[in-house]
Amino acid sequence: MMWLHVTKQKKSGQKKRVCLLLAAALLFLLAARAPVRAAEQAEEGEAPVELSFLHARSAVLMDADSGRVLFGKEADTARPMASTTKIMTCILALEEGDLQMECSVSENAASSPEVRLGVREGESYRMEDLLYSLMLESHNDSAVVIAENTAGSVERFAELMNRKAEELGCLDTWFVTPNGLDASDETGVHSTTAADLARMLRYCIKESPQRESFLAITGKDSYTFTDLSGQRTFSLRNHNAFLTMMEGALTGKTGFTADAGYCYVGALENGGRTFIVALLACGWPGNKGYKWEDTRKLMQYGIDHYRYETVTLDHALPDLPVGGGAPPSGALQGEARALLTAEPLEKDILLAENETVTARALLPGELSAPVREGQEVGSVLYCVGDFPVAEQKVTAALEVAERSIPWCMDQVCARFFTGDNKINQ
């Protein structure tokens, strides 16, 4: 019995030691995981301290004026984007359709899942009213009505969406639906990247001929309308809470699906600067506020760290050899070279405190005669990092004639009559 008691004590002590070791190992792993997670969020330590942790799996802060990505976290990773899709639906409807267009409701549109306006088959609505329904309340049935009446079908409207995305340089984006519900087709999954999503909103508010209408619709607090029969009345409220969170908020669109999680894209104007934030996979149910935390954090970082600076640069240019050109010395074996010129850069550029603008001449190794004065021969590219912020054309400062047979004869004759026989110089 004594032996048994001792054995039990030993086993009990061993169990305690094992538990302590496991607890220590767990604490070690948790402690080690914290900086690893921060490093993952900061993209290998490149993120500033303020942005070292974001809830979103993909995030972008963009300068809306230039399109430069100021900060990115998995910015080029394609993910489902839920109802942020509707910014593309809205801008295409504005560009391709007419605000006063009468839109009829199909059985397909009326059977759309929640969130819904509640349209019924056979009803008719004004396009402008449907766009408010689309962007303020994110109604999925309104998106289908808009798509079908703009392009004839959802499939043809998706073709328009993908064509526009390609035109905007959003090459990692694929649209299947006009409302952003999780979907796929034979080409791919309905998805985009944070960088592409920011590019699309930039187009909507800065470049589209319908940008003013887009901002007017998406910035509206509330809206009331009826169907065209006047029998049904609808009251809408804007669900973009960011519009009242920060001064200067301009526009935005929320989104959520089971695959996408919470998503958001929005824009803010401050002191002559316009910033865009795009977020994908920013939490799931129970974490609805994550997107607002990340948006405020990214916007504030832009406000605090980026200012417009007037940049003046005059990049030195080489002269270029001219193949077959007549040398100005008249020497038959001499080399002809073209003098180059370019206007100096003078431009306001959004920069952080430690950022500089660099210049790089894009020139051929040689020109071909004849070269005209003022002929464009290349350019000077000005960049912040790898992003081009300006480009100036490079031209020939002087004419360089061709070394033709008549020119050679003129040189020989000139030397003959002057007694100069050194024609090889």
Short mmCIF file of C-alpha atoms in Angstrom, two decimals:
data_model
loop_
_atom_site.label_atom_id
_atom_site.label_comp_id
_atom_site.label_asym_id
_atom_site.label_seq_id
_atom_site.Cartn_x
_atom_site.Cartn_y
_atom_site.Cartn_z
CA MET A 1 0.00 0.00 0.00
CA MET A 2 2.86 2.36 0.79
CA TRP A 3 4.38 1.66 -2.63
CA LEU A 4 1.05 2.35 -4.30
CA HIS A 5 0.71 5.69 -2.46
CA VAL A 6 4.19 6.76 -3.54
CA THR A 7 3.49 5.74 -7.10
CA LYS A 8 0.29 7.81 -7.11
CA GLN A 9 2.18 10.78 -5.74
CA LYS A 10 4.80 10.44 -8.48
CA LYS A 11 2.12 10.18 -11.17
CA SER A 12 0.31 13.20 -9.72
CA GLY A 13 3.56 15.18 -9.75
CA GLN A 14 4.25 14.17 -13.32
CA LYS A 15 0.78 15.26 -14.38
CA LYS A 16 1.29 18.65 -12.75
CA ARG A 17 4.63 19.08 -14.48
CA VAL A 18 3.09 18.10 -17.83
CA CYS A 19 0.24 20.57 -17.31
CA LEU A 20 2.66 23.33 -16.37
CA LEU A 21 4.76 22.58 -19.44
CA LEU A 22 1.69 22.62 -21.67
CA ALA A 23 0.51 25.89 -20.13
CA ALA A 24 3.95 27.43 -20.61
CA ALA A 25 4.04 26.23 -24.22
CA LEU A 26 0.58 27.69 -24.85
CA LEU A 27 1.58 31.05 -23.38
CA PHE A 28 4.72 31.01 -25.49
CA LEU A 29 2.74 30.30 -28.65
CA LEU A 30 0.23 33.04 -27.86
CA ALA A 31 3.01 35.52 -27.16
CA ALA A 32 4.78 34.53 -30.34
CA ARG A 33 1.54 34.68 -32.35
CA ALA A 34 0.84 38.33 -31.48
CA PRO A 35 3.81 39.82 -33.33
CA VAL A 36 3.37 37.29 -36.15
CA ARG A 37 -0.24 38.38 -36.59
CA ALA A 38 0.79 42.01 -36.50
CA ALA A 39 3.47 41.30 -39.08
CA GLU A 40 0.95 39.57 -41.32
CA GLN A 41 -1.36 42.57 -41.08
CA ALA A 42 1.54 44.96 -41.72
CA GLU A 43 2.66 43.06 -44.81
CA GLU A 44 6.09 42.04 -43.63
CA GLY A 45 6.64 45.07 -41.40
CA GLU A 46 5.97 47.66 -44.10
CA ALA A 47 2.88 49.11 -42.42
CA PRO A 48 3.15 52.20 -40.22
CA VAL A 49 2.46 51.68 -36.53
CA GLU A 50 -1.02 53.23 -36.77
CA LEU A 51 -2.03 50.63 -39.38
CA SER A 52 -0.17 47.62 -38.00
CA PHE A 53 -3.50 45.98 -37.12
CA LEU A 54 -6.63 46.07 -39.24
CA HIS A 55 -9.64 43.78 -39.00
CA ALA A 56 -10.07 43.55 -42.77
CA ARG A 57 -8.25 40.79 -44.59
CA SER A 58 -7.82 43.15 -47.55
CA ALA A 59 -7.59 46.94 -47.24
CA VAL A 60 -6.54 49.93 -49.32
CA LEU A 61 -6.08 53.65 -48.70
CA MET A 62 -5.97 55.50 -52.03
CA ASP A 63 -5.32 59.06 -53.16
CA ALA A 64 -8.42 59.66 -55.26
CA ASP A 65 -6.81 62.42 -57.33
CA SER A 66 -3.92 60.35 -58.68
CA GLY A 67 -5.12 56.80 -58.03
CA ARG A 68 -1.98 56.04 -56.02
CA VAL A 69 -2.37 53.38 -53.33
CA LEU A 70 -0.98 54.99 -50.17
CA PHE A 71 -1.39 51.85 -48.08
CA GLY A 72 -2.35 48.31 -48.96
CA LYS A 73 -2.89 45.09 -47.08
CA GLU A 74 -3.39 42.11 -49.40
CA ALA A 75 -4.54 44.81 -51.81
CA ASP A 76 -4.42 42.56 -54.89
CA THR A 77 -6.02 39.45 -53.38
CA ALA A 78 -9.36 38.66 -55.07
CA ARG A 79 -12.28 38.18 -52.66
CA PRO A 80 -16.09 38.30 -52.86
CA MET A 81 -17.26 41.91 -52.49
CA ALA A 82 -20.99 41.62 -51.67
CA SER A 83 -23.06 44.79 -52.22
CA THR A 84 -20.09 47.06 -52.84
CA THR A 85 -20.75 45.66 -56.33
CA LYS A 86 -23.59 48.15 -56.57
CA ILE A 87 -21.29 51.12 -57.16
CA MET A 88 -20.60 49.62 -60.60
CA THR A 89 -24.29 48.87 -61.16
CA CYS A 90 -25.16 52.46 -60.30
CA ILE A 91 -22.56 54.17 -62.46
CA LEU A 92 -23.33 51.97 -65.47
CA ALA A 93 -27.07 52.65 -65.14
CA LEU A 94 -26.33 56.38 -64.99
CA GLU A 95 -24.06 56.25 -68.04
CA GLU A 96 -26.01 53.78 -70.16
CA GLY A 97 -29.57 54.64 -69.19
CA ASP A 98 -31.81 57.59 -68.40
CA LEU A 99 -32.96 58.73 -64.97
CA GLN A 100 -36.50 59.15 -66.27
CA MET A 101 -36.56 55.71 -67.92
CA GLU A 102 -39.59 53.57 -67.14
CA CYS A 103 -38.41 50.22 -65.78
CA SER A 104 -40.71 47.19 -65.75
CA VAL A 105 -40.42 44.39 -63.19
CA SER A 106 -39.89 40.81 -64.37
CA GLU A 107 -40.66 37.61 -62.50
CA ASN A 108 -36.91 37.12 -62.10
CA ALA A 109 -36.46 40.52 -60.44
CA ALA A 110 -39.50 40.09 -58.18
CA SER A 111 -38.12 36.79 -56.86
CA SER A 112 -34.78 38.25 -55.71
CA PRO A 113 -33.75 37.38 -52.14
CA GLU A 114 -33.45 39.79 -49.24
CA VAL A 115 -32.56 42.61 -48.85
CA ARG A 116 -35.50 43.66 -51.07
CA LEU A 117 -37.54 46.71 -51.96
CA GLY A 118 -40.45 44.32 -52.57
CA VAL A 119 -41.18 45.01 -56.24
CA ARG A 120 -43.89 42.90 -57.87
CA GLU A 121 -43.98 41.39 -61.31
CA GLY A 122 -45.64 43.73 -63.83
CA GLU A 123 -45.03 46.92 -61.82
CA SER A 124 -43.13 49.86 -63.27
CA TYR A 125 -40.68 52.24 -61.61
CA ARG A 126 -38.60 55.23 -62.58
CA MET A 127 -34.88 54.50 -62.99
CA GLU A 128 -33.84 57.32 -60.65
CA ASP A 129 -36.04 55.97 -57.84
CA LEU A 130 -34.57 52.49 -58.26
CA LEU A 131 -31.04 53.89 -58.03
CA TYR A 132 -31.85 55.46 -54.66
CA SER A 133 -33.26 52.09 -53.57
CA LEU A 134 -30.08 50.41 -54.80
CA MET A 135 -27.60 52.70 -53.08
CA LEU A 136 -29.38 53.79 -49.90
CA GLU A 137 -31.01 50.52 -48.83
CA SER A 138 -28.99 48.09 -51.00
CA HIS A 139 -32.09 46.37 -52.40
CA ASN A 140 -31.24 43.30 -54.43
CA ASP A 141 -34.45 43.25 -56.47
CA SER A 142 -33.90 46.87 -57.55
CA ALA A 143 -30.47 45.87 -58.85
CA VAL A 144 -32.00 43.20 -61.08
CA VAL A 145 -34.69 45.57 -62.39
CA ILE A 146 -32.00 48.13 -63.22
CA ALA A 147 -29.81 45.52 -64.95
CA GLU A 148 -32.61 44.02 -67.03
CA ASN A 149 -33.95 47.38 -68.17
CA THR A 150 -30.49 48.79 -68.94
CA ALA A 151 -29.02 45.85 -70.86
CA GLY A 152 -31.92 43.44 -71.51
CA SER A 153 -30.79 40.77 -69.05
CA VAL A 154 -28.64 40.24 -65.99
CA GLU A 155 -26.10 38.34 -68.09
CA ARG A 156 -25.72 41.14 -70.64
CA PHE A 157 -25.47 43.70 -67.84
CA ALA A 158 -22.68 41.63 -66.25
CA GLU A 159 -20.87 41.81 -69.60
CA LEU A 160 -21.09 45.61 -69.43
CA MET A 161 -19.76 45.53 -65.86
CA ASN A 162 -16.77 43.39 -66.81
CA ARG A 163 -16.03 45.51 -69.87
CA LYS A 164 -16.04 48.67 -67.77
CA ALA A 165 -13.84 47.02 -65.12
CA GLU A 166 -11.30 46.12 -67.80
CA GLU A 167 -11.35 49.69 -69.16
CA LEU A 168 -10.58 50.98 -65.67
CA GLY A 169 -7.63 48.63 -65.27
CA CYS A 170 -9.45 46.42 -62.75
CA LEU A 171 -7.97 43.22 -64.13
CA ASP A 172 -8.53 41.11 -60.99
CA THR A 173 -12.28 41.74 -60.92
CA TRP A 174 -15.08 39.52 -62.18
CA PHE A 175 -18.80 40.38 -62.08
CA VAL A 176 -21.57 37.79 -62.28
CA THR A 177 -24.48 39.65 -60.64
CA PRO A 178 -25.57 43.31 -60.41
CA ASN A 179 -26.30 43.05 -56.68
CA GLY A 180 -23.20 41.27 -55.33
CA LEU A 181 -24.85 38.10 -54.04
CA ASP A 182 -22.38 35.23 -53.85
CA ALA A 183 -22.21 33.67 -57.32
CA SER A 184 -19.95 32.17 -59.94
CA ASP A 185 -20.06 31.22 -63.60
CA GLU A 186 -17.87 29.29 -66.01
CA THR A 187 -15.29 32.11 -65.96
CA GLY A 188 -14.91 32.63 -62.23
CA VAL A 189 -16.25 33.75 -58.87
CA HIS A 190 -17.95 37.10 -58.40
CA SER A 191 -15.04 38.96 -56.77
CA THR A 192 -12.67 41.89 -56.79
CA THR A 193 -9.62 43.17 -54.92
CA ALA A 194 -9.40 46.06 -52.48
CA ALA A 195 -7.24 47.95 -54.98
CA ASP A 196 -9.71 47.37 -57.84
CA LEU A 197 -12.66 48.33 -55.66
CA ALA A 198 -10.97 51.61 -54.77
CA ARG A 199 -10.24 52.21 -58.48
CA MET A 200 -13.90 51.71 -59.32
CA LEU A 201 -15.07 54.23 -56.70
CA ARG A 202 -12.40 56.66 -57.91
CA TYR A 203 -13.90 56.43 -61.38
CA CYS A 204 -17.39 56.98 -60.01
CA ILE A 205 -16.50 60.19 -58.14
CA LYS A 206 -13.64 61.63 -60.21
CA GLU A 207 -13.76 60.53 -63.84
CA SER A 208 -17.23 59.43 -64.87
CA PRO A 209 -19.33 61.97 -66.80
CA GLN A 210 -22.08 61.03 -64.31
CA ARG A 211 -19.98 61.60 -61.19
CA GLU A 212 -22.19 64.44 -59.91
CA SER A 213 -25.32 62.32 -60.16
CA PHE A 214 -23.52 59.43 -58.44
CA LEU A 215 -22.47 61.66 -55.52
CA ALA A 216 -25.94 63.19 -55.26
CA ILE A 217 -27.63 59.79 -55.01
CA THR A 218 -25.15 58.13 -52.66
CA GLY A 219 -24.92 61.15 -50.36
CA LYS A 220 -28.68 61.47 -49.82
CA ASP A 221 -29.85 60.90 -46.23
CA SER A 222 -33.35 59.72 -47.10
CA TYR A 223 -35.67 59.46 -50.06
CA THR A 224 -39.36 58.79 -50.71
CA PHE A 225 -40.99 57.70 -53.96
CA THR A 226 -43.90 55.74 -55.46
CA ASP A 227 -44.20 53.21 -58.21
CA LEU A 228 -45.41 54.68 -61.52
CA SER A 229 -49.00 53.72 -60.76
CA GLY A 230 -48.85 55.83 -57.62
CA GLN A 231 -50.37 53.03 -55.59
CA ARG A 232 -47.31 52.07 -53.51
CA THR A 233 -45.09 54.45 -51.55
CA PHE A 234 -41.59 53.66 -50.32
CA SER A 235 -39.40 55.50 -47.81
CA LEU A 236 -35.64 54.91 -47.84
CA ARG A 237 -32.87 55.65 -45.37
CA ASN A 238 -29.16 55.72 -46.19
CA HIS A 239 -27.36 52.86 -44.41
CA ASN A 240 -23.89 54.29 -44.99
CA ALA A 241 -23.22 55.28 -41.37
CA PHE A 242 -19.79 56.65 -42.29
CA LEU A 243 -21.44 59.72 -43.83
CA THR A 244 -21.95 61.09 -40.31
CA MET A 245 -18.81 59.64 -38.69
CA MET A 246 -16.14 61.93 -40.11
CA GLU A 247 -16.29 65.46 -41.44
CA GLY A 248 -15.93 65.52 -45.20
CA ALA A 249 -17.36 62.03 -45.85
CA LEU A 250 -18.61 62.03 -49.45
CA THR A 251 -19.98 58.66 -50.44
CA GLY A 252 -19.71 54.94 -49.88
CA LYS A 253 -21.31 51.52 -50.07
CA THR A 254 -21.56 48.73 -47.51
CA GLY A 255 -21.91 45.03 -48.23
CA PHE A 256 -22.31 41.66 -46.57
CA THR A 257 -22.72 38.05 -47.68
CA ALA A 258 -21.77 34.76 -46.05
CA ASP A 259 -18.75 34.39 -48.34
CA ALA A 260 -17.67 38.03 -48.41
CA GLY A 261 -18.12 39.02 -44.79
CA TYR A 262 -18.56 42.74 -44.15
CA CYS A 263 -17.19 44.98 -46.90
CA TYR A 264 -17.02 48.72 -47.44
CA VAL A 265 -15.78 51.29 -49.90
CA GLY A 266 -16.03 55.01 -49.21
CA ALA A 267 -14.51 58.42 -49.90
CA LEU A 268 -13.70 61.47 -47.79
CA GLU A 269 -12.59 64.98 -48.70
CA ASN A 270 -10.35 66.99 -46.39
CA GLY A 271 -8.37 70.15 -47.10
CA GLY A 272 -8.33 69.70 -50.85
CA ARG A 273 -7.41 66.03 -50.53
CA THR A 274 -9.72 63.13 -51.35
CA PHE A 275 -9.09 59.70 -49.84
CA ILE A 276 -10.72 56.39 -50.70
CA VAL A 277 -10.84 53.36 -48.40
CA ALA A 278 -11.76 49.88 -49.60
CA LEU A 279 -12.20 46.92 -47.23
CA LEU A 280 -12.95 43.26 -47.97
CA ALA A 281 -13.62 40.44 -45.50
CA CYS A 282 -13.81 42.82 -42.55
CA GLY A 283 -15.39 40.49 -40.02
CA TRP A 284 -18.54 38.38 -39.97
CA PRO A 285 -21.77 38.55 -37.87
CA GLY A 286 -20.97 39.82 -34.41
CA ASN A 287 -18.32 42.16 -35.80
CA LYS A 288 -20.43 44.59 -37.81
CA GLY A 289 -18.55 47.60 -36.45
CA TYR A 290 -15.12 46.44 -37.62
CA LYS A 291 -15.50 48.11 -41.01
CA TRP A 292 -16.12 51.49 -39.39
CA GLU A 293 -13.09 51.11 -37.10
CA ASP A 294 -10.84 50.27 -40.06
CA THR A 295 -12.28 53.02 -42.25
CA ARG A 296 -11.78 55.71 -39.63
CA LYS A 297 -8.26 54.50 -38.90
CA LEU A 298 -7.22 54.52 -42.57
CA MET A 299 -8.86 57.86 -43.33
CA GLN A 300 -7.27 59.50 -40.29
CA TYR A 301 -3.89 58.16 -41.31
CA GLY A 302 -4.27 59.80 -44.71
CA ILE A 303 -5.34 63.09 -43.15
CA ASP A 304 -2.47 63.10 -40.65
CA HIS A 305 0.38 62.07 -42.93
CA TYR A 306 -0.25 63.30 -46.49
CA ARG A 307 -0.03 66.87 -47.75
CA TYR A 308 0.11 68.47 -51.18
CA GLU A 309 3.59 69.75 -51.98
CA THR A 310 4.56 71.86 -54.98
CA VAL A 311 7.30 69.85 -56.67
CA THR A 312 9.66 71.53 -59.16
CA LEU A 313 12.20 69.36 -60.98
CA ASP A 314 14.30 69.99 -64.09
CA HIS A 315 15.77 66.66 -65.16
CA ALA A 316 19.08 66.78 -67.03
CA LEU A 317 18.88 65.18 -70.46
CA PRO A 318 21.65 63.61 -72.55
CA ASP A 319 22.09 64.27 -76.26
CA LEU A 320 21.41 61.30 -78.51
CA PRO A 321 23.35 59.99 -81.54
CA VAL A 322 21.50 60.34 -84.82
CA GLY A 323 21.99 57.48 -87.25
CA GLY A 324 22.53 58.80 -90.78
CA GLY A 325 22.59 62.36 -89.47
CA ALA A 326 24.68 65.23 -90.80
CA PRO A 327 27.17 66.43 -88.15
CA PRO A 328 27.07 70.18 -87.55
CA SER A 329 30.87 70.36 -88.12
CA GLY A 330 30.42 69.21 -91.69
CA ALA A 331 33.04 66.48 -91.19
CA LEU A 332 32.08 63.57 -93.40
CA GLN A 333 33.06 61.01 -90.75
CA GLY A 334 31.79 63.07 -87.84
CA GLU A 335 28.98 62.01 -85.50
CA ALA A 336 25.61 63.74 -85.50
CA ARG A 337 23.92 64.16 -82.14
CA ALA A 338 20.53 65.62 -81.21
CA LEU A 339 20.19 68.07 -78.34
CA LEU A 340 17.09 67.35 -76.24
CA THR A 341 14.80 69.50 -74.16
CA ALA A 342 11.81 69.07 -71.84
CA GLU A 343 9.67 71.39 -69.78
CA PRO A 344 10.59 71.21 -66.09
CA LEU A 345 8.03 69.61 -63.79
CA GLU A 346 6.02 71.95 -61.59
CA LYS A 347 3.08 70.19 -59.99
CA ASP A 348 1.26 69.80 -56.69
CA ILE A 349 1.71 66.18 -55.57
CA LEU A 350 0.31 64.44 -52.50
CA LEU A 351 3.29 63.27 -50.43
CA ALA A 352 4.09 61.93 -47.00
CA GLU A 353 6.88 63.65 -45.07
CA ASN A 354 9.57 61.16 -46.10
CA GLU A 355 8.51 60.74 -49.74
CA THR A 356 10.33 62.19 -52.72
CA VAL A 357 9.69 62.42 -56.43
CA THR A 358 12.23 60.80 -58.74
CA ALA A 359 12.72 61.32 -62.48
CA ARG A 360 13.63 58.84 -65.18
CA ALA A 361 14.18 59.62 -68.86
CA LEU A 362 12.55 57.17 -71.27
CA LEU A 363 14.62 57.58 -74.43
CA PRO A 364 15.76 55.44 -77.36
CA GLY A 365 19.45 54.62 -77.70
CA GLU A 366 19.62 56.39 -81.09
CA LEU A 367 17.51 58.55 -83.38
CA SER A 368 17.25 58.29 -87.15
CA ALA A 369 17.83 61.23 -89.45
CA PRO A 370 16.29 63.54 -90.29
CA VAL A 371 15.28 64.95 -86.91
CA ARG A 372 12.96 67.95 -86.86
CA GLU A 373 13.19 70.69 -84.28
CA GLY A 374 10.42 70.07 -81.73
CA GLN A 375 10.06 66.41 -82.74
CA GLU A 376 8.93 64.26 -79.81
CA VAL A 377 11.56 61.63 -79.07
CA GLY A 378 10.69 60.33 -75.60
CA SER A 379 9.54 61.40 -72.15
CA VAL A 380 10.61 62.02 -68.58
CA LEU A 381 8.62 59.96 -66.10
CA TYR A 382 8.24 61.33 -62.57
CA CYS A 383 7.40 58.79 -59.86
CA VAL A 384 6.75 58.43 -56.17
CA GLY A 385 8.16 55.00 -55.53
CA ASP A 386 7.01 52.99 -58.54
CA PHE A 387 3.87 55.04 -59.14
CA PRO A 388 3.98 57.59 -61.99
CA VAL A 389 2.66 60.98 -60.92
CA ALA A 390 3.62 63.03 -63.98
CA GLU A 391 5.14 62.72 -67.41
CA GLN A 392 6.76 65.38 -69.60
CA LYS A 393 7.50 64.90 -73.27
CA VAL A 394 11.08 65.20 -74.51
CA THR A 395 11.67 66.92 -77.85
CA ALA A 396 14.61 67.69 -80.13
CA ALA A 397 15.96 71.17 -79.45
CA LEU A 398 17.55 71.57 -82.92
CA GLU A 399 17.12 70.10 -86.37
CA VAL A 400 19.51 67.39 -87.52
CA ALA A 401 19.61 66.95 -91.31
CA GLU A 402 20.11 63.64 -93.06
CA ARG A 403 23.59 62.77 -94.33
CA SER A 404 22.37 62.48 -97.92
CA ILE A 405 24.34 62.30 -101.17
CA PRO A 406 23.64 65.96 -101.97
CA TRP A 407 24.86 66.95 -98.49
CA CYS A 408 28.06 64.92 -98.96
CA MET A 409 28.63 66.52 -102.38
CA ASP A 410 28.16 69.97 -100.85
CA GLN A 411 30.81 69.19 -98.22
CA VAL A 412 33.28 67.87 -100.84
CA CYS A 413 32.76 70.90 -103.04
CA ALA A 414 33.17 73.28 -100.15
CA ARG A 415 36.53 71.72 -99.24
CA PHE A 416 37.68 71.68 -102.86
CA PHE A 417 37.08 75.38 -103.36
CA THR A 418 38.60 76.31 -100.00
CA GLY A 419 41.61 74.06 -100.51
CA ASP A 420 40.73 71.94 -97.53
CA ASN A 421 41.26 68.27 -98.50
CA LYS A 422 40.68 66.85 -95.02
CA ILE A 423 37.31 65.37 -95.81
CA ASN A 424 37.53 62.54 -93.28
CA GLN A 425 37.30 64.76 -90.26
#
